[in-house]
Coordinates of C-alpha atoms and ligand atoms in Angstrom, one line a residue:
X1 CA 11.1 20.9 -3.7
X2 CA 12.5 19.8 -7.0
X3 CA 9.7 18.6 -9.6
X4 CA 10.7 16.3 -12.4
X5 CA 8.5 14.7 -15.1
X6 CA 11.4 13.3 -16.9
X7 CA 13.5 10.3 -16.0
X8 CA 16.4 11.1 -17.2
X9 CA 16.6 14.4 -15.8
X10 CA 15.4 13.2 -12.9
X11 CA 18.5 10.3 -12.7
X12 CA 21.4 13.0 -13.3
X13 CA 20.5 14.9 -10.2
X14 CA 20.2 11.5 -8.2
X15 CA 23.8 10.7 -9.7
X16 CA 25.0 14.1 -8.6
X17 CA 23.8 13.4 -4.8
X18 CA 25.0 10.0 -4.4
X19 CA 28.0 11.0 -5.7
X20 CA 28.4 13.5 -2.9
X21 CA 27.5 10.5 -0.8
X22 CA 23.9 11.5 0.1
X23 CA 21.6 8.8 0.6
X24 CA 18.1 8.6 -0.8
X25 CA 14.5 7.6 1.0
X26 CA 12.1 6.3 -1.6
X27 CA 8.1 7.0 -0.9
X28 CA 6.1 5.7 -4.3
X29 CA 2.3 7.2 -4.2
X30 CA -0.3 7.5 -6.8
X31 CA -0.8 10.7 -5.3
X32 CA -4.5 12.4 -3.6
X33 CA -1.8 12.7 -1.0
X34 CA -3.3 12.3 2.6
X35 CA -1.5 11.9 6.3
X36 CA -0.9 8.2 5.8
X37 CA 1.4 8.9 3.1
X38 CA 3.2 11.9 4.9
X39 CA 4.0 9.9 7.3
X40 CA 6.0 7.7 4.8
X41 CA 7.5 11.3 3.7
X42 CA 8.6 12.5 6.8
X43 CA 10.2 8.8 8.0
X44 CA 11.8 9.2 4.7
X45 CA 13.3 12.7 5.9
X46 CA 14.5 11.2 9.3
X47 CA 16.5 8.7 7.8
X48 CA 17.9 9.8 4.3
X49 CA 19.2 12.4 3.3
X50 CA 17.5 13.3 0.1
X51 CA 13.4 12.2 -0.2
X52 CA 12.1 11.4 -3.5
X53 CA 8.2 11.2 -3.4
X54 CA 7.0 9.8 -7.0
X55 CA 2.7 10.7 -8.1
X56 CA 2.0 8.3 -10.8
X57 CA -1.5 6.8 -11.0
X58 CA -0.1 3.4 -12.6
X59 CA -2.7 2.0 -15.0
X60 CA -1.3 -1.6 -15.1
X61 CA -2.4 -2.5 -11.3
X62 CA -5.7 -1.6 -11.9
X63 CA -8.2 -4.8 -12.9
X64 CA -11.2 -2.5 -13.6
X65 CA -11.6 0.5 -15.7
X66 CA -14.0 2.4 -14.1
X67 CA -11.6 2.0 -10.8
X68 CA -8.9 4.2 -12.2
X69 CA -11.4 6.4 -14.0
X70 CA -12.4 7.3 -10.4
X71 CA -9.2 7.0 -8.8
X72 CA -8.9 10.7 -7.2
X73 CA -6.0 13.0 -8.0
X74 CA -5.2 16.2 -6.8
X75 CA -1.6 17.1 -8.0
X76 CA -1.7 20.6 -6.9
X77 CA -2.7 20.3 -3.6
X78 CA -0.3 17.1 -3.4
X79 CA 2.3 19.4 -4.3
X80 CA 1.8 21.6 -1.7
X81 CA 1.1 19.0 0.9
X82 CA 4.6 17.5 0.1
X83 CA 6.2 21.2 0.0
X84 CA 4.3 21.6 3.6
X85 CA 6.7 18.5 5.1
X86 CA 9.6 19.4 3.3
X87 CA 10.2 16.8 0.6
X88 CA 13.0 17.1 -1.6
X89 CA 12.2 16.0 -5.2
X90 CA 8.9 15.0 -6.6
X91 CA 8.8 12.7 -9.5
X92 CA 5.3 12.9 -11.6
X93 CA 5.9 11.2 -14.9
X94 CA 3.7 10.2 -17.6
X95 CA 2.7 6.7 -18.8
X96 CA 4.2 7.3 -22.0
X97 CA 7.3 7.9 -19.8
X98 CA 7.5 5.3 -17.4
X99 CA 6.4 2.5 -20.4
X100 CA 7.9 3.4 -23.4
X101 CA 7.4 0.3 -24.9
X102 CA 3.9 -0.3 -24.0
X103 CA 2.6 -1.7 -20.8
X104 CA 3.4 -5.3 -21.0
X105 CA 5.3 -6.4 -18.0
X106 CA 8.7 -8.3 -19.0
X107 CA 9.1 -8.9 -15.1
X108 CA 7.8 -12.4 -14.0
X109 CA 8.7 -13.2 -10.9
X110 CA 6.8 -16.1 -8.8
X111 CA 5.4 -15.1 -5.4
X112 CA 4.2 -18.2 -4.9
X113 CA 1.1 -18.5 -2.5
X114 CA 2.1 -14.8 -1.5
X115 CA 0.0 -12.8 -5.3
X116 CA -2.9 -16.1 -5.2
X117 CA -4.7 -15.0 -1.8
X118 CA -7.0 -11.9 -0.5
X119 CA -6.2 -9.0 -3.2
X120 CA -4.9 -11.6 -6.0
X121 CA -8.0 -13.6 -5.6
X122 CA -10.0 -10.4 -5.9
X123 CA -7.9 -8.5 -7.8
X124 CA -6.2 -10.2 -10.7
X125 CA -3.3 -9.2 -12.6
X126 CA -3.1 -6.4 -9.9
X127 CA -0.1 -7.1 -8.0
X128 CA 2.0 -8.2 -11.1
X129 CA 1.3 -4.1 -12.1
X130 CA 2.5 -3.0 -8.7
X131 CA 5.5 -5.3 -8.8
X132 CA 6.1 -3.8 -12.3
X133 CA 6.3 -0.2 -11.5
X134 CA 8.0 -0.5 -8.2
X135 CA 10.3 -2.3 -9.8
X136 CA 10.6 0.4 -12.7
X137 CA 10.7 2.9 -10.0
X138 CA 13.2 1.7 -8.2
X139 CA 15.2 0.9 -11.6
X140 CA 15.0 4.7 -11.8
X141 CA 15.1 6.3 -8.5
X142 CA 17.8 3.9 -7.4
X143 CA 17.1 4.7 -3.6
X144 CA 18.8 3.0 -0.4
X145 CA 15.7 2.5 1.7
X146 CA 12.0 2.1 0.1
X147 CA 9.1 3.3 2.1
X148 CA 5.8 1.2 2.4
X149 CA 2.4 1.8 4.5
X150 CA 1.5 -1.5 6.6
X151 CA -2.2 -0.7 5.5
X152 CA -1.4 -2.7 1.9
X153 CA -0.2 -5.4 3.9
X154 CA -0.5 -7.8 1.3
X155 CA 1.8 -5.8 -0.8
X156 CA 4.4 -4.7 0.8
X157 CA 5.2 -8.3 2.0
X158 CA 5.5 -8.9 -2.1
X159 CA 7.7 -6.0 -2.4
X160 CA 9.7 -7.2 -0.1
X161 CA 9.7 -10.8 -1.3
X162 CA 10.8 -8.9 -4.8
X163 CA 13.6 -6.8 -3.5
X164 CA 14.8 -10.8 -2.2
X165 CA 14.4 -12.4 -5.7
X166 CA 15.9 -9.3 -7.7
X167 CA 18.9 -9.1 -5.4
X168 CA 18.0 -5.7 -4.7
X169 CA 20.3 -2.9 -2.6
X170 CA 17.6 -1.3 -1.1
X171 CA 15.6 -2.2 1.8
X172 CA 11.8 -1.5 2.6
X173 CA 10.7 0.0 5.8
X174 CA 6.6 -0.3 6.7
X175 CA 5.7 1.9 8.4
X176 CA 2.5 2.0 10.4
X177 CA -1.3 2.9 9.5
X178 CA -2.4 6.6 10.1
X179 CA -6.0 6.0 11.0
X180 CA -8.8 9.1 10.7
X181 CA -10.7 10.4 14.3
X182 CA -13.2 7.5 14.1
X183 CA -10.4 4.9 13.0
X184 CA -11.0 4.5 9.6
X185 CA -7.7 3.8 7.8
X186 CA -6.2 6.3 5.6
X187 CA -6.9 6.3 1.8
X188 CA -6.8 8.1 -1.1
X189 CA -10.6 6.2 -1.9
X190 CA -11.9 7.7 1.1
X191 CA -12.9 10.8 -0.3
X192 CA -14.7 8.5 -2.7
X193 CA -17.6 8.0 0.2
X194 CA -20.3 10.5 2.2
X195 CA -19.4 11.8 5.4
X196 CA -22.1 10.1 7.1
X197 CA -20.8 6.6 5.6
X198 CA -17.1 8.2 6.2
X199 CA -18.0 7.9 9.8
X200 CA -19.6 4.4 9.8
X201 CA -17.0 2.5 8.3
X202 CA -15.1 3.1 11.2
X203 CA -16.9 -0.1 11.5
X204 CA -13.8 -1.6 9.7
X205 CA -11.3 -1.1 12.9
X206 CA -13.8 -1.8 15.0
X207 CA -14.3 -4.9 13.9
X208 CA -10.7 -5.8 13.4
X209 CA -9.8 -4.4 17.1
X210 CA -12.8 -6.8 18.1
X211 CA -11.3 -10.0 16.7
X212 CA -8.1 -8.9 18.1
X213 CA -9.9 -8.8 21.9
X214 CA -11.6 -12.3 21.3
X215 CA -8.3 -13.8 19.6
X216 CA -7.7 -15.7 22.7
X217 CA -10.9 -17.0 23.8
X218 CA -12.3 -18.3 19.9
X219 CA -10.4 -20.2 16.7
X220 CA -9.4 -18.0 13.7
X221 CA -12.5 -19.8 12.0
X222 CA -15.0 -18.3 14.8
X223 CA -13.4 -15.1 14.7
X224 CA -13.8 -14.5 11.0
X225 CA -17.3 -15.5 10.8
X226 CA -18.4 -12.9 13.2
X227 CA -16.3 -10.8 12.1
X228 CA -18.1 -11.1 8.6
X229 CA -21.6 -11.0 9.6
X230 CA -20.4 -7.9 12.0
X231 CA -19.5 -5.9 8.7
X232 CA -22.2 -7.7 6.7
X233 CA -25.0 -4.4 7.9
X234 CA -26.5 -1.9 5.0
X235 CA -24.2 -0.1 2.6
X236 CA -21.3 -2.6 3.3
X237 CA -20.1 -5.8 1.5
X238 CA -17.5 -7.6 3.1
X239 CA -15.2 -9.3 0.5
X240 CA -13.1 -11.4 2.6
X241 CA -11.8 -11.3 6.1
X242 CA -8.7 -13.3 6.5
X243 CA -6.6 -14.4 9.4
X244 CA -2.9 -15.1 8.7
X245 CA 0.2 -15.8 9.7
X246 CA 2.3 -12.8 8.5
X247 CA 4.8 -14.2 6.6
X248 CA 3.6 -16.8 4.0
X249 CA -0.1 -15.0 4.1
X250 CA -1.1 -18.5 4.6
X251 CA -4.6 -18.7 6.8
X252 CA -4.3 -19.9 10.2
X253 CA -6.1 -22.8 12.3
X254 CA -4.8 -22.6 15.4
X255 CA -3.2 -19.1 16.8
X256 CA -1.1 -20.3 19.1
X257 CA 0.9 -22.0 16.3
X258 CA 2.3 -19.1 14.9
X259 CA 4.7 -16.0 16.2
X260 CA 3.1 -14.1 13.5
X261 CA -0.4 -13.5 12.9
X262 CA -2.5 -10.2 11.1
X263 CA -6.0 -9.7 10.3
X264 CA -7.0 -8.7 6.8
X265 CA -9.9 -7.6 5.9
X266 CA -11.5 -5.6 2.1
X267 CA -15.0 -4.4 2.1
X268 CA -17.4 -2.3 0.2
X269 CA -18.9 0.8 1.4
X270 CA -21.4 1.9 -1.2
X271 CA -19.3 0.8 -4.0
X272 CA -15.9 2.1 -2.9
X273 CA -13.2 -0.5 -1.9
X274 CA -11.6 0.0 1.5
X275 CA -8.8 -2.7 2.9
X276 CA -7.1 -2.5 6.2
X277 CA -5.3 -5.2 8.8
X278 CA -4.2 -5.1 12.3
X279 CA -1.7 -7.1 13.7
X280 CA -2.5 -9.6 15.9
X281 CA 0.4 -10.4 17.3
X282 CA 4.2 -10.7 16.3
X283 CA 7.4 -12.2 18.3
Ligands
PAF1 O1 0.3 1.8 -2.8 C1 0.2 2.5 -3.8 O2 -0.2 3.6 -3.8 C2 0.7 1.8 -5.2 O3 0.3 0.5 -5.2 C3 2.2 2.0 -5.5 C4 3.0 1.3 -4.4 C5 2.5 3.5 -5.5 C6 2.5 1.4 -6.8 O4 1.8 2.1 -7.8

């Protein structure tokens, strides 16, 4: 595996690969690498030739200090994790590197209704830094396909309204969530909790795989509310639960309305912030 911590270094050996007409799988990470995102690195080996994994903990998505002071990271073991499926280049910049000029984002694009619900209301400013380094990611990597988990619903569906409204080349494939034994979603935060509380919030999937049982016998109203107080038990704090039609991220009143409809959920375990969503049904 090829490690490079400068762009432009990084952008003449891209050059020299797509001019041999090699194409190139995108995975961006902030690194604490776990299976969730290997699975976006090996998809990216199936279908490119050449995958580029970048580790940069971006500071501009993150609303609260103390969030990336604790954001894990573990670039020596990511490396070999990413050795261990056979990436091809790793790309670990610095700030200074990826915003030269400062942070300020000079890309404002409107998302409409898609940046104002779930993590926007929660989380503000927060997408408009995610939007700003894929974007300057994608400026410099330059792949043909990008490569997204489903877990951050909410943000891949802006990605991919982005790669729409910058008339972008390259297209973004989700792929799905890698759950642990007890069905907790994958996440770099998990290592943030206890094991015994580790174990408990596979609460979260429960609960989602529960409103997904009852879809057809209660409204989306009934099914978040029980949902909530479900997940509303010691240790957690459920932030919202949200049911809604997978396009617009609008909420839904009737299911049988829509072709496309995912439950969202974010709650706090002990402090640390875990998301996750399952699909509750798509035609
Ligand atoms: O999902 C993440 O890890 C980050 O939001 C991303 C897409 C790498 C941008 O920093």
């Amino acid at each position: 595996m090829l490690l490079f911590k400068r762009i432009a270094d990084l952008k003449k050996y891209l050059q020299t690969q797509k001019s041999t007409g090699k194409s190139i799988g995108f995975a961006p990470t902030m690194g604490a690498l776990h299976e969730g995102h290997l699975s976006l690195i090996k998809r990216t080996k199936e279908e490119n030739d050449c995958s580029v994994c970048s580790i940069f903990v971006n500071p501009t998505q993150f609303n609260e200090a103390s969030d990336l002071e604790k954001y894990p990271q573990t670039p020596e073991k990511d490396i070999d994790l990413l050795i261990s499926v056979g990436c091809d280049v790793l790309f670990m910049p610095n700030p200074e590197e990826v915003y030269p000029k400062g942070q300020l984002s000079d890309l404002k694009l409107d998302f409409g209704n898609l940046d104002k619900v779930m993590e926007g209301e929660h989380r503000p400013g927060h997408f408009e830094g995610v939007a700003q380094v894929v974007n300057r990611l994608l400026e410099i990597v330059e792949p043909d396909r990008l490569y997204m988990g489903q877990k951050d619903f909410q943000q891949f569906t802006i990605i991919q309204r982005m790669l729409v409204l910058t008339n972008s080349n390259t297209y973004l494939r989700v792929c799905p969530i890698v759950r642990e034994e007890h069905g907790l979603a994958m996440s770099s935060r998990n290592v943030l909790l206890s094991p015994v509380l580790r174990k408990r919030a596979a609460l979260i999937y429960e609960t989602l795989s529960e409103t997904k049982e009852n879809m057809h016998a209660l409204f989306p109203n009934q099914l978040k509310a029980i949902a909530f107080e479900k997940l509303n038990v010691p240790h957690f704090k459920p932030e919202y639960f949200e049911i809604i039609e997978g396009q617009t991220l609008m909420p839904i009143e009737v299911l049988e309305d829509v072709d496309y409809a995912v439950a969202c959920v974010a709650v706090w375990v002990d402090g640390v912030r875990l998301i996750d969503n399952i699909i509750l049904k798509k035609e």
